[in-house]
Amino acid sequence: ACPCALVISTPIAMAAGIARAGRRGILVKGGVHLEHLAQIRMVAFDKTGTLTEGRPRVTNAIPIETDLERLLAIASALERFSEHPLARAIVAVAEEHGVMPLEATDSKALAGAGTEAVIKGATWYVGSPALFRERGHGIGAHEALILRLEEEGKTTVLVGTDRVIAGILALQDTIRSTSAEAVRKLHDAGLHVAMVTGDNLRTAQAVARLVGIDDVQASLKPADK
């Protein structure tokens, strides 16, 4: 009988719901988006830091045209100012080996692909195999090794210039203990579940199999997601 109760309680309920979700790491832009939740038919997850813990570690450091110390010195030089989980893992492994990063200038983030910087007059890249292919770099001699690492569910990162591959780093993240159950509950609710990731397809599929996702969209740039 009192319209004031509706006028006050509805926005309070919305604000309380959004606040509670925020405390659990769920960001909601506004009340209208909570209303739209009743209409959704599909849920798309990012991989790193969402389905996985977001704390990858370097499992393989493979020098090719240099030694291990110089490989890590170059890679950490390019990645030390990045906040990306893969970059932090590369810097961490260099520190574990007691390797100091080289001096790098003109550092530039390449969205969804890697990083480039200048070291002693040469432009170096740390990034995905796709980044080197886009620049016309022939990495055919290393394709079998990259394939094997990716089939093990690892993310491969190459370190090199336009003409030289100095080495390959492989990183692996831990799947969250709750991911498979969350995906199962969404399936049980009749929702279609997909993964969208900037990682390569083979690594993405390895993670997707473990959490029960069939629809995988990989090698995406941030804007594509």
Tab-separated table of C-alpha atoms in Angstrom:
chain	number	residue	atom	x	y	z
A	1	ALA	CA	0.000	0.000	0.000
A	2	CYS	CA	3.014	2.294	0.359
A	3	PRO	CA	4.784	3.133	-2.938
A	4	CYS	CA	7.723	4.570	-0.990
A	5	ALA	CA	8.706	1.041	-0.008
A	6	LEU	CA	9.124	0.070	-3.668
A	7	VAL	CA	10.854	3.291	-4.606
A	8	ILE	CA	13.408	2.847	-1.830
A	9	SER	CA	13.813	-0.937	-1.658
A	10	THR	CA	14.458	-1.622	-5.347
A	11	PRO	CA	17.561	0.608	-5.713
A	12	ILE	CA	18.805	-0.503	-2.293
A	13	ALA	CA	18.499	-4.160	-3.348
A	14	MET	CA	20.356	-3.404	-6.589
A	15	ALA	CA	23.124	-1.504	-4.786
A	16	ALA	CA	23.487	-4.259	-2.188
A	17	GLY	CA	23.693	-6.931	-4.885
A	18	ILE	CA	26.316	-5.033	-6.862
A	19	ALA	CA	28.362	-4.378	-3.706
A	20	ARG	CA	28.231	-8.014	-2.632
A	21	ALA	CA	29.259	-9.159	-6.109
A	22	GLY	CA	32.155	-6.693	-6.034
A	23	ARG	CA	33.444	-8.173	-2.783
A	24	ARG	CA	33.568	-11.542	-4.540
A	25	GLY	CA	35.436	-10.184	-7.530
A	26	ILE	CA	32.434	-9.783	-9.849
A	27	LEU	CA	32.128	-6.331	-11.429
A	28	VAL	CA	28.668	-5.217	-12.568
A	29	LYS	CA	28.235	-1.924	-14.431
A	30	GLY	CA	24.736	-1.219	-13.123
A	31	GLY	CA	21.333	-2.504	-12.104
A	32	VAL	CA	20.083	-2.942	-15.650
A	33	HIS	CA	22.790	-5.559	-16.253
A	34	LEU	CA	21.574	-7.579	-13.270
A	35	GLU	CA	18.086	-7.537	-14.820
A	36	HIS	CA	19.525	-8.782	-18.126
A	37	LEU	CA	21.107	-11.811	-16.421
A	38	ALA	CA	17.732	-13.537	-16.619
A	39	GLN	CA	17.900	-13.375	-20.418
A	40	ILE	CA	21.434	-14.568	-21.159
A	41	ARG	CA	21.986	-17.783	-23.104
A	42	MET	CA	25.785	-17.840	-23.308
A	43	VAL	CA	28.729	-17.203	-20.975
A	44	ALA	CA	32.212	-16.476	-22.352
A	45	PHE	CA	35.276	-16.814	-20.121
A	46	ASP	CA	38.777	-15.488	-20.605
A	47	LYS	CA	41.414	-18.099	-19.781
A	48	THR	CA	44.339	-16.566	-17.904
A	49	GLY	CA	43.343	-15.374	-14.454
A	50	THR	CA	39.734	-16.480	-14.874
A	51	LEU	CA	39.652	-20.205	-15.568
A	52	THR	CA	43.275	-20.400	-14.405
A	53	GLU	CA	44.949	-18.922	-11.338
A	54	GLY	CA	46.665	-16.207	-13.355
A	55	ARG	CA	50.053	-17.064	-11.867
A	56	PRO	CA	51.931	-18.800	-14.695
A	57	ARG	CA	55.469	-20.049	-14.226
A	58	VAL	CA	58.240	-20.694	-16.720
A	59	THR	CA	58.617	-24.456	-17.146
A	60	ASN	CA	61.086	-24.460	-20.052
A	61	ALA	CA	63.786	-21.959	-21.041
A	62	ILE	CA	65.395	-23.159	-24.268
A	63	PRO	CA	68.342	-21.139	-25.681
A	64	ILE	CA	68.790	-21.390	-29.458
A	65	GLU	CA	71.069	-18.660	-30.826
A	66	THR	CA	72.503	-17.690	-27.426
A	67	ASP	CA	73.071	-19.057	-23.921
A	68	LEU	CA	70.534	-19.276	-21.097
A	69	GLU	CA	71.820	-16.250	-19.197
A	70	ARG	CA	71.647	-13.911	-22.196
A	71	LEU	CA	68.237	-15.294	-23.192
A	72	LEU	CA	66.816	-14.443	-19.766
A	73	ALA	CA	68.624	-11.082	-19.683
A	74	ILE	CA	67.008	-10.057	-22.977
A	75	ALA	CA	63.556	-11.391	-22.133
A	76	SER	CA	63.463	-9.764	-18.688
A	77	ALA	CA	64.711	-6.466	-20.161
A	78	LEU	CA	61.649	-6.305	-22.400
A	79	GLU	CA	59.152	-7.570	-19.822
A	80	ARG	CA	60.218	-5.922	-16.575
A	81	PHE	CA	57.811	-2.964	-16.876
A	82	SER	CA	54.798	-5.016	-17.953
A	83	GLU	CA	52.013	-6.058	-15.579
A	84	HIS	CA	50.952	-9.021	-17.712
A	85	PRO	CA	51.071	-12.358	-15.796
A	86	LEU	CA	53.357	-13.917	-18.435
A	87	ALA	CA	55.733	-10.960	-18.227
A	88	ARG	CA	55.911	-11.194	-14.433
A	89	ALA	CA	56.703	-14.908	-14.705
A	90	ILE	CA	59.550	-14.231	-17.148
A	91	VAL	CA	61.052	-11.561	-14.888
A	92	ALA	CA	60.704	-13.910	-11.914
A	93	VAL	CA	62.596	-16.768	-13.581
A	94	ALA	CA	65.417	-14.389	-14.512
A	95	GLU	CA	65.657	-13.304	-10.876
A	96	GLU	CA	65.670	-16.946	-9.757
A	97	HIS	CA	68.733	-17.516	-11.976
A	98	GLY	CA	70.412	-14.349	-10.688
A	99	VAL	CA	70.283	-12.738	-14.137
A	100	MET	CA	70.149	-8.948	-14.437
A	101	PRO	CA	68.100	-7.506	-17.331
A	102	LEU	CA	69.949	-5.713	-20.092
A	103	GLU	CA	69.343	-2.022	-20.775
A	104	ALA	CA	66.388	-1.589	-23.112
A	105	THR	CA	64.899	1.561	-24.642
A	106	ASP	CA	61.814	2.445	-26.700
A	107	SER	CA	59.800	-0.332	-25.077
A	108	LYS	CA	56.417	-0.821	-26.680
A	109	ALA	CA	53.556	-3.183	-25.825
A	110	LEU	CA	52.107	-5.019	-28.826
A	111	ALA	CA	48.473	-5.604	-27.901
A	112	GLY	CA	47.731	-9.279	-27.541
A	113	ALA	CA	51.057	-10.279	-29.097
A	114	GLY	CA	54.055	-9.319	-26.940
A	115	THR	CA	56.589	-6.558	-26.413
A	116	GLU	CA	59.297	-4.906	-28.468
A	117	ALA	CA	62.268	-2.779	-27.374
A	118	VAL	CA	65.702	-1.704	-28.545
A	119	ILE	CA	68.802	-3.305	-27.003
A	120	LYS	CA	72.209	-2.085	-28.172
A	121	GLY	CA	70.758	-0.683	-31.381
A	122	ALA	CA	68.789	-3.811	-32.344
A	123	THR	CA	65.022	-4.232	-32.102
A	124	TRP	CA	64.069	-7.262	-30.032
A	125	TYR	CA	60.714	-8.948	-29.595
A	126	VAL	CA	59.286	-11.151	-26.865
A	127	GLY	CA	55.981	-12.604	-27.949
A	128	SER	CA	53.877	-15.340	-29.432
A	129	PRO	CA	54.919	-17.398	-32.455
A	130	ALA	CA	52.133	-15.583	-34.347
A	131	LEU	CA	53.924	-12.270	-33.746
A	132	PHE	CA	57.080	-13.566	-35.449
A	133	ARG	CA	55.099	-15.106	-38.309
A	134	GLU	CA	53.342	-11.770	-38.908
A	135	ARG	CA	56.758	-10.157	-39.275
A	136	GLY	CA	57.803	-12.704	-41.869
A	137	HIS	CA	60.221	-14.500	-39.575
A	138	GLY	CA	60.884	-18.061	-40.644
A	139	ILE	CA	60.393	-20.187	-37.523
A	140	GLY	CA	59.778	-23.430	-39.376
A	141	ALA	CA	62.801	-25.110	-37.836
A	142	HIS	CA	61.247	-24.666	-34.398
A	143	GLU	CA	57.617	-25.506	-35.239
A	144	ALA	CA	57.857	-29.113	-33.999
A	145	LEU	CA	59.212	-28.010	-30.627
A	146	ILE	CA	56.565	-25.287	-30.303
A	147	LEU	CA	53.839	-27.811	-31.199
A	148	ARG	CA	55.031	-30.282	-28.575
A	149	LEU	CA	55.081	-27.641	-25.833
A	150	GLU	CA	51.630	-26.338	-26.762
A	151	GLU	CA	50.136	-29.830	-26.774
A	152	GLU	CA	51.347	-30.113	-23.182
A	153	GLY	CA	49.093	-27.144	-22.376
A	154	LYS	CA	51.939	-24.630	-22.244
A	155	THR	CA	52.104	-21.119	-23.656
A	156	THR	CA	55.135	-20.576	-25.881
A	157	VAL	CA	56.951	-17.246	-26.035
A	158	LEU	CA	59.733	-16.548	-28.519
A	159	VAL	CA	62.621	-14.152	-27.952
A	160	GLY	CA	64.364	-12.756	-31.004
A	161	THR	CA	64.866	-10.105	-33.669
A	162	ASP	CA	63.597	-9.974	-37.243
A	163	ARG	CA	66.369	-12.379	-38.244
A	164	VAL	CA	67.349	-14.410	-35.160
A	165	ILE	CA	65.429	-16.557	-32.672
A	166	ALA	CA	67.440	-16.362	-29.460
A	167	GLY	CA	65.301	-18.852	-27.605
A	168	ILE	CA	61.909	-20.172	-26.569
A	169	LEU	CA	60.216	-19.875	-23.185
A	170	ALA	CA	57.307	-22.123	-22.208
A	171	LEU	CA	54.941	-21.131	-19.423
A	172	GLN	CA	52.139	-22.986	-17.695
A	173	ASP	CA	49.337	-21.805	-15.444
A	174	THR	CA	47.337	-23.751	-12.858
A	175	ILE	CA	43.625	-24.262	-13.467
A	176	ARG	CA	41.447	-22.925	-10.658
A	177	SER	CA	40.039	-25.685	-8.478
A	178	THR	CA	36.515	-24.272	-8.931
A	179	SER	CA	36.546	-23.818	-12.719
A	180	ALA	CA	35.278	-27.252	-13.779
A	181	GLU	CA	32.439	-27.164	-11.243
A	182	ALA	CA	31.428	-23.643	-12.303
A	183	VAL	CA	31.327	-24.666	-15.974
A	184	ARG	CA	29.299	-27.779	-15.113
A	185	LYS	CA	26.728	-25.722	-13.184
A	186	LEU	CA	26.368	-23.309	-16.088
A	187	HIS	CA	25.834	-26.232	-18.458
A	188	ASP	CA	23.238	-27.668	-16.054
A	189	ALA	CA	21.459	-24.305	-16.130
A	190	GLY	CA	21.141	-24.637	-19.912
A	191	LEU	CA	23.773	-22.041	-20.796
A	192	HIS	CA	26.286	-22.301	-23.621
A	193	VAL	CA	29.843	-21.844	-22.285
A	194	ALA	CA	32.781	-20.622	-24.385
A	195	MET	CA	36.402	-19.637	-23.852
A	196	VAL	CA	37.902	-16.561	-25.521
A	197	THR	CA	41.657	-16.184	-25.181
A	198	GLY	CA	44.683	-14.596	-26.756
A	199	ASP	CA	46.627	-17.811	-26.217
A	200	ASN	CA	47.254	-20.313	-29.000
A	201	LEU	CA	44.560	-22.822	-29.938
A	202	ARG	CA	46.338	-25.975	-28.754
A	203	THR	CA	47.061	-24.605	-25.283
A	204	ALA	CA	43.538	-23.223	-25.027
A	205	GLN	CA	42.012	-26.566	-26.038
A	206	ALA	CA	44.111	-28.391	-23.420
A	207	VAL	CA	42.708	-26.132	-20.687
A	208	ALA	CA	39.179	-26.282	-22.129
A	209	ARG	CA	39.154	-30.085	-22.033
A	210	LEU	CA	40.037	-30.067	-18.338
A	211	VAL	CA	37.230	-27.680	-17.401
A	212	GLY	CA	34.571	-29.059	-19.761
A	213	ILE	CA	34.361	-26.341	-22.427
A	214	ASP	CA	33.860	-27.299	-26.089
A	215	ASP	CA	33.634	-23.867	-27.735
A	216	VAL	CA	37.128	-22.315	-27.876
A	217	GLN	CA	38.067	-19.069	-29.638
A	218	ALA	CA	41.857	-18.606	-29.471
A	219	SER	CA	44.606	-16.279	-30.708
A	220	LEU	CA	42.355	-13.255	-30.188
A	221	LYS	CA	43.524	-9.688	-29.730
A	222	PRO	CA	41.941	-7.763	-26.817
A	223	ALA	CA	39.634	-5.893	-29.221
A	224	ASP	CA	38.507	-9.195	-30.763
A	225	LYS	CA	37.478	-10.497	-27.358
